[in-house]
PDB file of C-alpha atoms in Angstrom:
ATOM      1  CA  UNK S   1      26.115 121.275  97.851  1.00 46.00           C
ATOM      2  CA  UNK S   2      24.940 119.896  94.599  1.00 47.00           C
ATOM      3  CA  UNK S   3      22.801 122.134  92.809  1.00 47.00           C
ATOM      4  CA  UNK S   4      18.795 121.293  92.731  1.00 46.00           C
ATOM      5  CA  UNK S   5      17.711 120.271  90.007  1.00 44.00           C
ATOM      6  CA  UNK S   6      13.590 122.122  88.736  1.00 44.00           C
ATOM      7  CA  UNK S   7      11.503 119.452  90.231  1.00 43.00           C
ATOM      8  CA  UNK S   8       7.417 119.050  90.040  1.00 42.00           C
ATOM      9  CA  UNK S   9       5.908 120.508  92.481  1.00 43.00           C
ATOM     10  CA  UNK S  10       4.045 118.171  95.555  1.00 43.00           C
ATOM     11  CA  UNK S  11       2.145 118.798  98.536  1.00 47.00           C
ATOM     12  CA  UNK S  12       3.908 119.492 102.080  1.00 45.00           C
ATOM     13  CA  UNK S  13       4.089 115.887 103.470  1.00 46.00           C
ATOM     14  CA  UNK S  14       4.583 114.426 100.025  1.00 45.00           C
ATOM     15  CA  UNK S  15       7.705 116.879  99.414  1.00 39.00           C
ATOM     16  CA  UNK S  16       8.953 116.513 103.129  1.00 41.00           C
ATOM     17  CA  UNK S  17       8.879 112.489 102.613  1.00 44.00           C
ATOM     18  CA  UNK S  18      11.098 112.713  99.126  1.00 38.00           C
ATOM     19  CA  UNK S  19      13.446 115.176 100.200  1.00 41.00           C
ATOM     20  CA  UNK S  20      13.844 112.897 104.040  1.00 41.00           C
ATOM     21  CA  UNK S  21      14.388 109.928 101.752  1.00 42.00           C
ATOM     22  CA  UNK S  22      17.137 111.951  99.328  1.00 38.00           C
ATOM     23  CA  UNK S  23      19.115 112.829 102.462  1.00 37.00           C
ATOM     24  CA  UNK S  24      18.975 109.280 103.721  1.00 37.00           C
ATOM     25  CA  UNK S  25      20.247 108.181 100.661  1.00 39.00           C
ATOM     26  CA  UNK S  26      22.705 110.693 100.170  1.00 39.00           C
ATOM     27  CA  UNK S  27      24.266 109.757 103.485  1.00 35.00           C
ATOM     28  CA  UNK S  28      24.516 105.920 103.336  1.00 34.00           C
ATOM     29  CA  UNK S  29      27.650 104.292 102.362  1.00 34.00           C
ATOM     30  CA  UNK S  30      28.070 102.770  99.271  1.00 35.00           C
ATOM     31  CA  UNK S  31      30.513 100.203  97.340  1.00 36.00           C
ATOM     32  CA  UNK S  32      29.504 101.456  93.814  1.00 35.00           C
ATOM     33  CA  UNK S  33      26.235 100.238  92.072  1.00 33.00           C
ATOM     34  CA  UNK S  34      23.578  98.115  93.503  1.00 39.00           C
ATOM     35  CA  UNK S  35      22.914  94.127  92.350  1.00 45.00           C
ATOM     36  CA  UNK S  36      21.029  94.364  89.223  1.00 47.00           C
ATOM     37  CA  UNK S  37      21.813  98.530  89.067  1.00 46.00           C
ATOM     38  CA  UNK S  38      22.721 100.165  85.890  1.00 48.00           C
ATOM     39  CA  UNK S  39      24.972 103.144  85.820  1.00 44.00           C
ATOM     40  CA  UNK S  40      22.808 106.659  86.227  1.00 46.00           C
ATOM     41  CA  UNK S  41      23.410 108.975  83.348  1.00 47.00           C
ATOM     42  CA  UNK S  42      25.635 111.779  83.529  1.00 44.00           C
ATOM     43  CA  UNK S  43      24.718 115.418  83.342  1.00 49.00           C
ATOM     44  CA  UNK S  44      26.092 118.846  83.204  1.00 50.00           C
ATOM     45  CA  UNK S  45      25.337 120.712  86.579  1.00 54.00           C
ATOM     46  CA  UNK S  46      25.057 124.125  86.206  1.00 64.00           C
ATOM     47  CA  UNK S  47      27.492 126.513  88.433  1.00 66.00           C
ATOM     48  CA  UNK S  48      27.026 129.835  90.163  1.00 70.00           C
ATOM     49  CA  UNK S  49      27.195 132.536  88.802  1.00 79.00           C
ATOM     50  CA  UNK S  50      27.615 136.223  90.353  1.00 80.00           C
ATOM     51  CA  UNK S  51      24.611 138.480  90.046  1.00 83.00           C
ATOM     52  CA  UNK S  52      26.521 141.868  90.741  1.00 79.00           C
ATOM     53  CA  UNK S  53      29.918 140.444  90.476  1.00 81.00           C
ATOM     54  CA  UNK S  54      31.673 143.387  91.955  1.00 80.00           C
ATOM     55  CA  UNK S  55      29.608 142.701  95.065  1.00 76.00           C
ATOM     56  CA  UNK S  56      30.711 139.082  94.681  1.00 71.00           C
ATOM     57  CA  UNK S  57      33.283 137.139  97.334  1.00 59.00           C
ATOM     58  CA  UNK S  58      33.081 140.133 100.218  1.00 48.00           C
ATOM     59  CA  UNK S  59      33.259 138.154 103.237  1.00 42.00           C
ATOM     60  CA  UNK S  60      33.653 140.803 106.895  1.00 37.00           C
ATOM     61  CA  UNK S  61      32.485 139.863 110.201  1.00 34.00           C
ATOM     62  CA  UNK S  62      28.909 140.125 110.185  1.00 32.00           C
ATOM     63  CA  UNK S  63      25.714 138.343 110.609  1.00 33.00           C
ATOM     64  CA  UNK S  64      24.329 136.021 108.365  1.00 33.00           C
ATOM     65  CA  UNK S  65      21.428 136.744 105.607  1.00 36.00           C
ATOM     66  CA  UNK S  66      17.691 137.040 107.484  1.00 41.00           C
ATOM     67  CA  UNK S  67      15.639 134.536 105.072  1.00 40.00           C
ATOM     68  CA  UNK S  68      11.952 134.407 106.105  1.00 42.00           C
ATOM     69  CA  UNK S  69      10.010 130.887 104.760  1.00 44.00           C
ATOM     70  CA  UNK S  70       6.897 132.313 106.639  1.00 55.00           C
ATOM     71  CA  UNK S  71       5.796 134.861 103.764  1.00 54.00           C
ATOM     72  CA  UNK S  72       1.710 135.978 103.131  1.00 62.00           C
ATOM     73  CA  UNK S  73       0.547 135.101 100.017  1.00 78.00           C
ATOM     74  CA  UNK S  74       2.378 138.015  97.301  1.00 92.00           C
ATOM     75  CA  UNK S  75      -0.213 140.865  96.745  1.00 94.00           C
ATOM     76  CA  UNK S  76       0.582 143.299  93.778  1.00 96.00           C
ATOM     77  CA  UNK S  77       1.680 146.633  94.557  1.00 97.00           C
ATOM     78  CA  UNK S  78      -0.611 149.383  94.702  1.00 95.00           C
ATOM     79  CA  UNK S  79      -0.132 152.590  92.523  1.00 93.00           C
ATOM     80  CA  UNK S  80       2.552 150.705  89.836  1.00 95.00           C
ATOM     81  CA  UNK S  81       1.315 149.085  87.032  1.00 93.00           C
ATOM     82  CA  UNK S  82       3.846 147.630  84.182  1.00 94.00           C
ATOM     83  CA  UNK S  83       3.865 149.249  80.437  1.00 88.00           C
ATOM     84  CA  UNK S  84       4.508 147.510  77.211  1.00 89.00           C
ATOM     85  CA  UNK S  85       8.053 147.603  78.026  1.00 91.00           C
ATOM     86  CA  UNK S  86       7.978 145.010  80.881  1.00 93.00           C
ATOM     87  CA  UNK S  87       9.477 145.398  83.971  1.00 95.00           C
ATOM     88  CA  UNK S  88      12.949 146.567  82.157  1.00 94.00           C
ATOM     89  CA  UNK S  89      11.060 149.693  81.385  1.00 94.00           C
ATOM     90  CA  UNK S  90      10.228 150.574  84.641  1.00 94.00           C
ATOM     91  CA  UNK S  91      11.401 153.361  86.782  1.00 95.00           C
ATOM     92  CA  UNK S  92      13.213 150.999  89.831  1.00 96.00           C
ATOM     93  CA  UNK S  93      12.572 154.667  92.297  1.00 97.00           C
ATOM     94  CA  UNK S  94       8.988 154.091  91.952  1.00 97.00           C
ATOM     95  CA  UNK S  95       8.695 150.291  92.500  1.00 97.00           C
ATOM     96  CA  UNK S  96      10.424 150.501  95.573  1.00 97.00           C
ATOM     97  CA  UNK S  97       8.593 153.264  96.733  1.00 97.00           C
ATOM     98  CA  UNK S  98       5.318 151.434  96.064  1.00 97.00           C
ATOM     99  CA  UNK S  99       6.381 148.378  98.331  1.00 97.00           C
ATOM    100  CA  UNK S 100       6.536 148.855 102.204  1.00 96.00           C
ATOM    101  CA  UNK S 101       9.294 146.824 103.031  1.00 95.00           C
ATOM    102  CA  UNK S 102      11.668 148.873 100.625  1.00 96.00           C
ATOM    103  CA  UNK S 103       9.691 152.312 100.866  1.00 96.00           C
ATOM    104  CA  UNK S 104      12.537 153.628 103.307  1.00 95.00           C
ATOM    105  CA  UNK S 105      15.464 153.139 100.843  1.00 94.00           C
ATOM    106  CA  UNK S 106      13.393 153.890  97.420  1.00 96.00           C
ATOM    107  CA  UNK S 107      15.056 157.495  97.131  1.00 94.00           C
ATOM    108  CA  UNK S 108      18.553 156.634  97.761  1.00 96.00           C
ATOM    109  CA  UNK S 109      20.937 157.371  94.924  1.00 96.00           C
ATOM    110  CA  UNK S 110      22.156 154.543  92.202  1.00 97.00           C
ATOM    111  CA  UNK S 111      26.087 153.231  92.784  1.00 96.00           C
ATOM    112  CA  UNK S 112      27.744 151.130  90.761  1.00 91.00           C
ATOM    113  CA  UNK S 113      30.156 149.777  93.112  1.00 91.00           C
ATOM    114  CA  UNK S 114      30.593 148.295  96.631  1.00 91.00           C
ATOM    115  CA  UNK S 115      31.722 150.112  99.826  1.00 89.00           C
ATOM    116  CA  UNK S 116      28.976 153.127  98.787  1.00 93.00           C
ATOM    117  CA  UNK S 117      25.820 153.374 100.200  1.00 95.00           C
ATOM    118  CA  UNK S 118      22.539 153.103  97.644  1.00 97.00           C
ATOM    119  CA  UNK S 119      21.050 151.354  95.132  1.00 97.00           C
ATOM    120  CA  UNK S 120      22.728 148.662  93.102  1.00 96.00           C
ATOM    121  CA  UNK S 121      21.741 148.809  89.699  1.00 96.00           C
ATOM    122  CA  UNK S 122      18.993 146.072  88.585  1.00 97.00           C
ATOM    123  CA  UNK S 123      18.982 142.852  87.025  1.00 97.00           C
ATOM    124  CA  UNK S 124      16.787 141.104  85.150  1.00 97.00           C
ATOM    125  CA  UNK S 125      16.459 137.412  84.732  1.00 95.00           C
ATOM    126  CA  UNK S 126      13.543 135.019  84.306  1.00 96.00           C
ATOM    127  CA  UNK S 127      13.396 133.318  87.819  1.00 96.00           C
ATOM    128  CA  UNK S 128       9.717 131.856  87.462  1.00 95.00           C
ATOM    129  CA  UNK S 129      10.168 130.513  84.281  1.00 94.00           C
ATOM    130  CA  UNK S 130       7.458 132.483  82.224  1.00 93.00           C
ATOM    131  CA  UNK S 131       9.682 133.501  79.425  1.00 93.00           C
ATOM    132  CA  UNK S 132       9.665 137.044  81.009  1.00 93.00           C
ATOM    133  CA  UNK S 133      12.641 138.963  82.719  1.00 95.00           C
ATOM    134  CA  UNK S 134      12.051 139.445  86.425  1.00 97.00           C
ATOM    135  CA  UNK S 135      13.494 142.339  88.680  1.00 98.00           C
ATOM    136  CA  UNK S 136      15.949 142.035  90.987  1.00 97.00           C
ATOM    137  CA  UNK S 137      17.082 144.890  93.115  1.00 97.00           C
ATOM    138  CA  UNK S 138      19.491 145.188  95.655  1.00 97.00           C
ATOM    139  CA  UNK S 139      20.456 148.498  98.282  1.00 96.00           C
ATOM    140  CA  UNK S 140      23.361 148.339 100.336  1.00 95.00           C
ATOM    141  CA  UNK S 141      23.081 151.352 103.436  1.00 95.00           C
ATOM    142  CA  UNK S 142      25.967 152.978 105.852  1.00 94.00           C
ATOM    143  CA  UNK S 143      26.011 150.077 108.039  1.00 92.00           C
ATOM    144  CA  UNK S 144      26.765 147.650 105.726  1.00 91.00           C
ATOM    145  CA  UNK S 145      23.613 145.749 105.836  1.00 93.00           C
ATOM    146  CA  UNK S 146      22.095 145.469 102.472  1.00 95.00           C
ATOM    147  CA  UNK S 147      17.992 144.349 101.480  1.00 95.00           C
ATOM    148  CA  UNK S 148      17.424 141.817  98.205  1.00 97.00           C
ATOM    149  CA  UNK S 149      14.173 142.100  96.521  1.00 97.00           C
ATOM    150  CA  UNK S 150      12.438 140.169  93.634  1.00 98.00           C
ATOM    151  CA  UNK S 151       9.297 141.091  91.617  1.00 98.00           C
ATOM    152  CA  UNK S 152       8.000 139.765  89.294  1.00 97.00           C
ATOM    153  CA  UNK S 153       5.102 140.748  86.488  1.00 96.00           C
ATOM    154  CA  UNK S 154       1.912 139.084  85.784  1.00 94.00           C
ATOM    155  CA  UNK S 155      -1.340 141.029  83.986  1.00 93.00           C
ATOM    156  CA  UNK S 156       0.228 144.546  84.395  1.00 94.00           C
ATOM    157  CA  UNK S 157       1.124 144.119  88.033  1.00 96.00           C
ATOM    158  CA  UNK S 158       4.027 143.762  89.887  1.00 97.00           C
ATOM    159  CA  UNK S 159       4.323 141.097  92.758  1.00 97.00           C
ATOM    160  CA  UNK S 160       6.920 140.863  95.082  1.00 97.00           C
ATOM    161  CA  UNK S 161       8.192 137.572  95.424  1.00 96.00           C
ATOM    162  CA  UNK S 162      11.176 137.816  97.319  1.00 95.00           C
ATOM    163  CA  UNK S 163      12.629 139.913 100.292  1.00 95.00           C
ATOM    164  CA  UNK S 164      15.873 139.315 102.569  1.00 95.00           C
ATOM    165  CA  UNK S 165      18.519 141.192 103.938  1.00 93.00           C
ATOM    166  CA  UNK S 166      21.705 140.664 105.499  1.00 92.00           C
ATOM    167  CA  UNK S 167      25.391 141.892 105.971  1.00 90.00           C
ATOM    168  CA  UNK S 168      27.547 142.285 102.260  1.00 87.00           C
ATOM    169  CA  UNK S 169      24.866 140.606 100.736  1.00 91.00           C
ATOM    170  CA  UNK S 170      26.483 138.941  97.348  1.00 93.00           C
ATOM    171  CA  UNK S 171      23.924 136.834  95.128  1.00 95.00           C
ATOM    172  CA  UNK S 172      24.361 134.214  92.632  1.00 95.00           C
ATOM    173  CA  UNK S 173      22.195 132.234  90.259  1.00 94.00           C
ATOM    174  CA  UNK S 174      22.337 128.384  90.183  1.00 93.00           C
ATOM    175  CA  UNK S 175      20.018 127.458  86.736  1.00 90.00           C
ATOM    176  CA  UNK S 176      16.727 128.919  87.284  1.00 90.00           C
ATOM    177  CA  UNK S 177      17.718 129.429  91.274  1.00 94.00           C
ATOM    178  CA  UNK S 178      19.107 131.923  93.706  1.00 95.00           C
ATOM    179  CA  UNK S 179      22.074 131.666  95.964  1.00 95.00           C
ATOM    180  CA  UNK S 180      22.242 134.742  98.374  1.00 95.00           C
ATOM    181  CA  UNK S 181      25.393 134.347 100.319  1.00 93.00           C
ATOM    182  CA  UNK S 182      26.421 136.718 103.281  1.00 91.00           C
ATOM    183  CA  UNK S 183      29.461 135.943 105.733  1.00 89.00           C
ATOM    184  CA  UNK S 184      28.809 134.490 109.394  1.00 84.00           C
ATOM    185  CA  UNK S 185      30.151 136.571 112.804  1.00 77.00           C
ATOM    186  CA  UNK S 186      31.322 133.232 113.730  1.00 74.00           C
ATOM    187  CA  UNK S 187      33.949 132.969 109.957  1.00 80.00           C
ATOM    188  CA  UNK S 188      32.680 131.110 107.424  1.00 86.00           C
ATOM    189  CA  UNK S 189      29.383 132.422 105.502  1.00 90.00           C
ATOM    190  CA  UNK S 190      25.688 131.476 104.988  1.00 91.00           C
ATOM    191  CA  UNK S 191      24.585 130.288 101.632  1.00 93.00           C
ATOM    192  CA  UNK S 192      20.570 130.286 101.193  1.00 95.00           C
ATOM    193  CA  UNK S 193      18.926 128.967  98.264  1.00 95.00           C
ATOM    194  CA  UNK S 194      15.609 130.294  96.453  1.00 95.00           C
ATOM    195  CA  UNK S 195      13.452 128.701  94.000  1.00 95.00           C
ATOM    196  CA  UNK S 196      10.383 129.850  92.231  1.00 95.00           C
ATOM    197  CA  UNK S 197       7.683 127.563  93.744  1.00 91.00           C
ATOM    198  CA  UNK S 198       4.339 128.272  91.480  1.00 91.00           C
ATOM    199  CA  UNK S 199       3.758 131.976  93.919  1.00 92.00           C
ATOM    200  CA  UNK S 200       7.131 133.110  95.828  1.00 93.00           C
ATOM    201  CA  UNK S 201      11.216 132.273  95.776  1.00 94.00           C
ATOM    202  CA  UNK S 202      10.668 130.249  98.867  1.00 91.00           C
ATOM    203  CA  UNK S 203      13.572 128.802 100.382  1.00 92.00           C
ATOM    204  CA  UNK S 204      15.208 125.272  99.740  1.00 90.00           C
ATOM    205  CA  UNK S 205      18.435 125.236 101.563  1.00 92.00           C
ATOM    206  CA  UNK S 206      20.202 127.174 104.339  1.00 90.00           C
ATOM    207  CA  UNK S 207      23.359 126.257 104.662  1.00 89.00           C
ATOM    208  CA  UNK S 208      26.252 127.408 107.230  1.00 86.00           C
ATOM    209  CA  UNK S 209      29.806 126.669 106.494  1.00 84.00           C
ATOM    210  CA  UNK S 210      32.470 127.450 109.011  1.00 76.00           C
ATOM    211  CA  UNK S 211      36.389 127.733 108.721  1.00 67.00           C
ATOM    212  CA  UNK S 212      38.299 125.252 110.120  1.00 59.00           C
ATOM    213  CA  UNK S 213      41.079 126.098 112.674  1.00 52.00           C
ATOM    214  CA  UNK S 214      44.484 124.892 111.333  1.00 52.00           C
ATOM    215  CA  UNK S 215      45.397 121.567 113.023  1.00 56.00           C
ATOM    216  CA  UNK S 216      48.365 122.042 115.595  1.00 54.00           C
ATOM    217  CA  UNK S 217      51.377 120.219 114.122  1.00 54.00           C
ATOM    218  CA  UNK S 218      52.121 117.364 116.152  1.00 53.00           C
ATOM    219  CA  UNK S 219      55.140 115.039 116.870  1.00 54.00           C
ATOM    220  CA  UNK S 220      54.797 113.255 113.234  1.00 51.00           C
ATOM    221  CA  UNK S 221      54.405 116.733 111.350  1.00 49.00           C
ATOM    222  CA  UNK S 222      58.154 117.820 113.065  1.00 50.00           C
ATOM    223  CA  UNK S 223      59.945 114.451 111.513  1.00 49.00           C
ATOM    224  CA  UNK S 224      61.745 115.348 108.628  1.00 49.00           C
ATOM    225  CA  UNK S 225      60.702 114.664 105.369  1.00 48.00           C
ATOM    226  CA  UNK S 226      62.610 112.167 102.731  1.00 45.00           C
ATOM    227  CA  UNK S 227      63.878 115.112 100.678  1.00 45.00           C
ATOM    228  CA  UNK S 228      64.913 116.584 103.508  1.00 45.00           C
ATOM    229  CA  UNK S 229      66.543 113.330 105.136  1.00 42.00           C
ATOM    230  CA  UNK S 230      70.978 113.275 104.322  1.00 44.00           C
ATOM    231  CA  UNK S 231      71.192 110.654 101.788  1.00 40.00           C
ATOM    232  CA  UNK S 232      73.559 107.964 102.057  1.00 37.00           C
ATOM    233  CA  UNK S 233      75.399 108.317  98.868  1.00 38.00           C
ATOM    234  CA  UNK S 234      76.120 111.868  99.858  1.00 42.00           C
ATOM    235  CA  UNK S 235      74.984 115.250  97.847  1.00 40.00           C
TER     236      UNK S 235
END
């Protein structure tokens, strides 16, 4: 899937009707350019790139990532507030401990690897485009399942803006987006998308891909190839 590009944001019927007609477009057939069309420009697409790379490429049989797009508005959390030193400064134990959804996990040891049950270390990037790193934290537990979280700081408070979970959770960045990939029961793996939309990481793609079962060789696969023919003038 081609990366997606930061776009303006529009209202919910305007945004449903561009991205209807992208996929309409995108799936017509085409002979080249268009009568009258001039050739679009060419630019660099940016490519993945692994969050906590050694958590990167783990693909066991296991559910897919739980992605919700139904969120309430972000509320800051109570009894945290952010110092001069950002969100970097911050004591990751007592964030998570101040948000409900990650209260359970908040004082579970750091790791620095997979296959160990805790808390990955965090990374910071600037996800909502404000010049300022946000927080991203990740906690893997004994069943393998693993929570993401985002926050984010605005006037000394810390909102969450992101929350999903899933099986060997590994998590990517695609320009200013996230790509949180987690293998399917069925092979294959999910790959869901977030980008910043003005209050959350809301969701933009949620895409399945499945391995393909090698095709049985059939009567025109057994015929032997032309290296493997005798030739005529001998060896």
């Amino acid at each position: 899937m081609n990366p997606m590009p930061r776009r303006l944001l529009l209202p919910g019927a305007a945004l449903f009707a561009v991205m209807a007609a992208l996929v309409l477009a995108g799936c017509a057939s085409t002979d080249g350019l268009g009568h009258g069309g001039s050739a679009p420009s060419v630019s660099v697409q940016p490519r993945p790139e692994a969050v906590w790379p050694a958590w990167a490429g783990r693909t066991p049989r296991a559910p897919g990532a739980e992605a919700s797009t139904r969120q309430p508005p972000p509320r800051p959390l109570r009894g945290v507030e952010v110092g001069p030193g950002g969100l970097a400064s911050m004591d990751v134990h007592a964030i998570l401990r101040a948000d409900p959804r990650t209260k359970p996990l908040a004082d579970r040891g750091m790791i620095d690897r997979p296959g160990r049950a805790g808390i990955r270390p965090p990374m910071f990037l600037d996800l909502t485009g404000d010049k300022k790193p946000d927080m991203l934290v990740a906690a893997d537990t004994e069943s393998g399942r693993s929570i993401l979280a985002v926050y984010t700081e605005r006037g000394g408070k810390i909102y969450p803006i992101l929350f999903t979970s899933g099986r060997s959770v590994s998590v990517e960045t695609i320009g200013p987006d996230l790509l949180v990939r987690t293998p399917c029961s069925e092979g294959g793996e999910q790959a869901v998308r977030f980008h910043w939309d003005g209050a959350r990481m809301s969701t933009v793609s949620d895409i399945k891909n499945y391995k393909r079962s090698p095709r049985p060789a059939g009567p025109a696969d057994q015929r032997p190839r032309p290296s493997d023919s005798p030739s005529p003038w001998g060896p």
